[in-house]
Amino acid sequence: MIPAPASGHPVGVSNDEFRAALSRLAAGVVLVTAFEAPLDPDGPKGEDVGMTATAFMSVSLDPPLVLVSLRNGSRMDDLLDEQPLWAVSVLSESQRHIAGRFAMKGRISDRLLFEDIPYVRGEATGAPLVGGALATLECRTEQRVPAGDHTLVIGRVLTASIPSADGGPLTYFRGRYRQLG
């Protein structure tokens, strides 16, 4: 076994090498959303929060569980640490602009990001479900697992639907959004 130095990487594996190797793994693209309730009942009405994710997967059929990986200290990580309800919209190949918008660093407020995107509010979570998504899931956090600089959030699926069967999935491969085919 190769000992790990203080940085946490085995000798000879840099961040760039690790990132380049894993960029060869194609991943589906989802929008994770949640509703942030107001801090003060007399203040602003709360805000929708969203983030693009490619580290999302099915975990179990019985019970129905999914997993999303969230960067520690991100707005979504902080929010889901406080409240357990969230949703996922599986993005179609025609929704690349949505993925890019919610993946921007140093971006504008989430309220403005949602402004011209069609969505409905999930009945179980109150979170936005993107119109035209290939599938939508509403979830309740079952477990949070610390994993390096990320937290793995395992959620029980409360609702699942297929609002649109049109088009293929949006994927992420070699650092770019792609379409199948």
Coordinates of C-alpha atoms in Angstrom, one line a residue:
M1 CA 0.0 0.0 0.0
I2 CA 1.4 3.4 -1.0
P3 CA 1.3 5.8 2.0
A4 CA -0.6 9.0 1.6
P5 CA 1.4 12.3 2.2
A6 CA -0.1 15.1 4.3
S7 CA -2.0 16.4 1.2
G8 CA -4.2 13.3 1.1
H9 CA -3.0 12.2 -2.4
P10 CA -0.9 9.1 -2.9
V11 CA 2.6 9.9 -4.1
G12 CA 2.5 10.8 -7.8
V13 CA -1.2 11.7 -8.1
S14 CA -1.8 15.4 -8.5
N15 CA -5.2 17.2 -8.5
D16 CA -4.8 17.8 -12.3
E17 CA -4.0 14.2 -13.0
F18 CA -6.9 13.0 -10.9
R19 CA -9.3 15.5 -12.6
A20 CA -8.1 14.6 -16.1
A21 CA -8.5 10.9 -15.5
L22 CA -12.1 11.3 -14.1
S23 CA -13.1 13.7 -16.9
R24 CA -13.1 10.6 -19.1
L25 CA -16.1 9.3 -17.2
A26 CA -19.3 10.5 -18.8
A27 CA -21.9 11.7 -16.3
G28 CA -25.6 12.8 -16.5
V29 CA -26.3 16.4 -15.6
V30 CA -29.0 17.3 -13.1
L31 CA -30.2 20.5 -11.4
V32 CA -30.5 20.1 -7.6
T33 CA -33.0 22.5 -6.1
A34 CA -34.4 23.4 -2.7
F35 CA -36.5 26.2 -1.1
E36 CA -34.8 28.2 1.5
A37 CA -37.5 29.3 4.0
P38 CA -37.4 32.9 5.3
L39 CA -35.4 33.5 8.4
D40 CA -37.9 36.1 9.6
P41 CA -41.6 35.4 9.0
D42 CA -42.1 39.2 8.5
G43 CA -39.2 39.5 6.2
P44 CA -38.5 38.4 2.6
K45 CA -40.6 35.3 1.5
G46 CA -37.7 32.9 1.1
E47 CA -35.7 31.9 -2.0
D48 CA -35.3 29.1 -4.4
V49 CA -31.7 27.7 -4.6
G50 CA -30.2 25.6 -7.4
M51 CA -27.0 24.0 -8.4
T52 CA -25.8 21.9 -11.3
A53 CA -24.5 18.5 -10.4
T54 CA -22.9 15.6 -12.3
A55 CA -22.1 13.5 -9.2
F56 CA -25.6 12.1 -8.9
M57 CA -26.7 8.4 -8.8
S58 CA -29.3 5.9 -7.9
V59 CA -28.4 4.0 -4.6
S60 CA -31.3 1.7 -3.8
L61 CA -34.6 0.5 -5.2
D62 CA -36.1 -0.6 -1.9
P63 CA -36.2 1.9 -0.3
P64 CA -35.8 4.3 -3.3
L65 CA -32.6 6.2 -2.5
V66 CA -30.4 8.6 -4.6
L67 CA -27.1 10.3 -3.8
V68 CA -25.7 13.7 -4.7
S69 CA -22.2 15.0 -3.9
L70 CA -22.0 18.6 -2.7
R71 CA -18.9 20.7 -2.3
N72 CA -18.3 21.5 1.4
G73 CA -19.3 25.0 2.2
S74 CA -21.4 25.5 -0.9
R75 CA -24.7 27.2 -0.6
M76 CA -26.6 23.9 -1.3
D77 CA -24.5 22.0 1.2
D78 CA -25.2 24.6 3.9
L79 CA -28.9 24.7 3.1
L80 CA -29.4 20.9 3.0
D81 CA -27.5 20.7 6.3
E82 CA -30.3 22.8 7.8
Q83 CA -33.4 21.5 6.0
P84 CA -34.0 18.0 4.6
L85 CA -36.2 18.6 1.5
W86 CA -34.8 19.0 -2.0
A87 CA -35.5 18.0 -5.6
V88 CA -33.6 16.9 -8.7
S89 CA -34.4 17.7 -12.4
V90 CA -32.7 15.4 -14.9
L91 CA -31.7 17.8 -17.7
S92 CA -32.3 17.1 -21.3
E93 CA -29.8 17.9 -24.1
S94 CA -31.8 21.1 -24.9
Q95 CA -31.2 22.4 -21.3
R96 CA -27.5 23.0 -21.6
H97 CA -28.1 26.7 -20.8
I98 CA -29.7 25.8 -17.5
A99 CA -26.8 23.6 -16.5
G100 CA -24.3 26.4 -17.4
R101 CA -26.2 29.1 -15.6
F102 CA -26.4 27.2 -12.3
A103 CA -22.7 26.0 -12.5
M104 CA -21.2 29.5 -12.8
K105 CA -18.8 30.6 -10.1
G106 CA -19.4 34.0 -8.6
R107 CA -22.8 34.0 -10.0
I108 CA -25.7 36.3 -9.5
S109 CA -28.5 35.6 -7.0
D110 CA -30.5 32.4 -7.4
R111 CA -33.7 34.4 -7.7
L112 CA -32.4 35.9 -10.9
L113 CA -31.2 32.5 -12.2
F114 CA -34.7 31.1 -11.9
E115 CA -36.4 34.2 -13.4
D116 CA -37.0 33.0 -16.9
I117 CA -36.8 29.2 -16.4
P118 CA -40.2 27.4 -16.5
Y119 CA -40.8 25.3 -13.4
V120 CA -43.4 24.0 -11.1
R121 CA -43.1 23.8 -7.3
G122 CA -42.9 20.2 -6.0
E123 CA -45.8 19.2 -3.8
A124 CA -43.7 17.2 -1.4
T125 CA -40.7 19.5 -1.1
G126 CA -41.8 23.0 -2.4
A127 CA -38.6 22.9 -4.5
P128 CA -38.6 24.0 -8.1
L129 CA -39.0 21.2 -10.7
V130 CA -37.7 22.3 -14.1
G131 CA -40.1 22.2 -17.0
G132 CA -39.0 20.0 -19.9
A133 CA -36.7 17.9 -17.7
L134 CA -36.5 14.2 -18.6
A135 CA -37.3 13.2 -15.0
T136 CA -37.9 14.9 -11.7
L137 CA -37.5 13.5 -8.2
E138 CA -38.4 15.0 -4.8
C139 CA -36.3 13.8 -1.9
R140 CA -35.8 13.9 1.8
T141 CA -32.3 13.6 3.2
E142 CA -31.7 10.3 5.0
Q143 CA -28.0 10.6 5.6
R144 CA -25.0 12.9 5.1
V145 CA -21.6 11.3 4.7
P146 CA -18.4 13.5 4.9
A147 CA -16.1 12.5 2.0
G148 CA -13.0 14.7 1.6
D149 CA -13.9 18.1 0.4
H150 CA -17.5 17.0 -0.4
T151 CA -20.5 15.7 1.5
L152 CA -22.5 12.8 0.1
V153 CA -26.2 13.5 0.6
I154 CA -28.4 10.4 0.4
G155 CA -32.0 11.1 -0.1
R156 CA -35.2 9.1 0.0
V157 CA -37.2 9.6 -3.1
L158 CA -40.7 10.9 -2.2
T159 CA -42.0 11.5 -5.7
A160 CA -40.7 10.5 -9.2
S161 CA -42.1 11.6 -12.5
I162 CA -41.3 11.8 -16.2
P163 CA -42.6 15.1 -17.4
S164 CA -40.9 15.0 -20.8
A165 CA -39.9 12.0 -22.9
D166 CA -38.5 14.3 -25.6
G167 CA -34.8 14.4 -26.5
G168 CA -31.8 12.7 -24.9
P169 CA -30.0 13.4 -21.7
L170 CA -27.5 16.2 -21.2
T171 CA -24.1 14.6 -20.3
Y172 CA -20.8 16.0 -19.1
F173 CA -17.6 14.5 -20.6
R174 CA -14.0 15.8 -20.8
G175 CA -14.9 19.1 -19.2
R176 CA -17.8 19.9 -21.5
Y177 CA -21.6 19.4 -21.8
R178 CA -22.4 16.9 -24.5
Q179 CA -25.3 15.1 -26.2
L180 CA -25.4 11.4 -26.8
G181 CA -25.0 10.2 -30.4

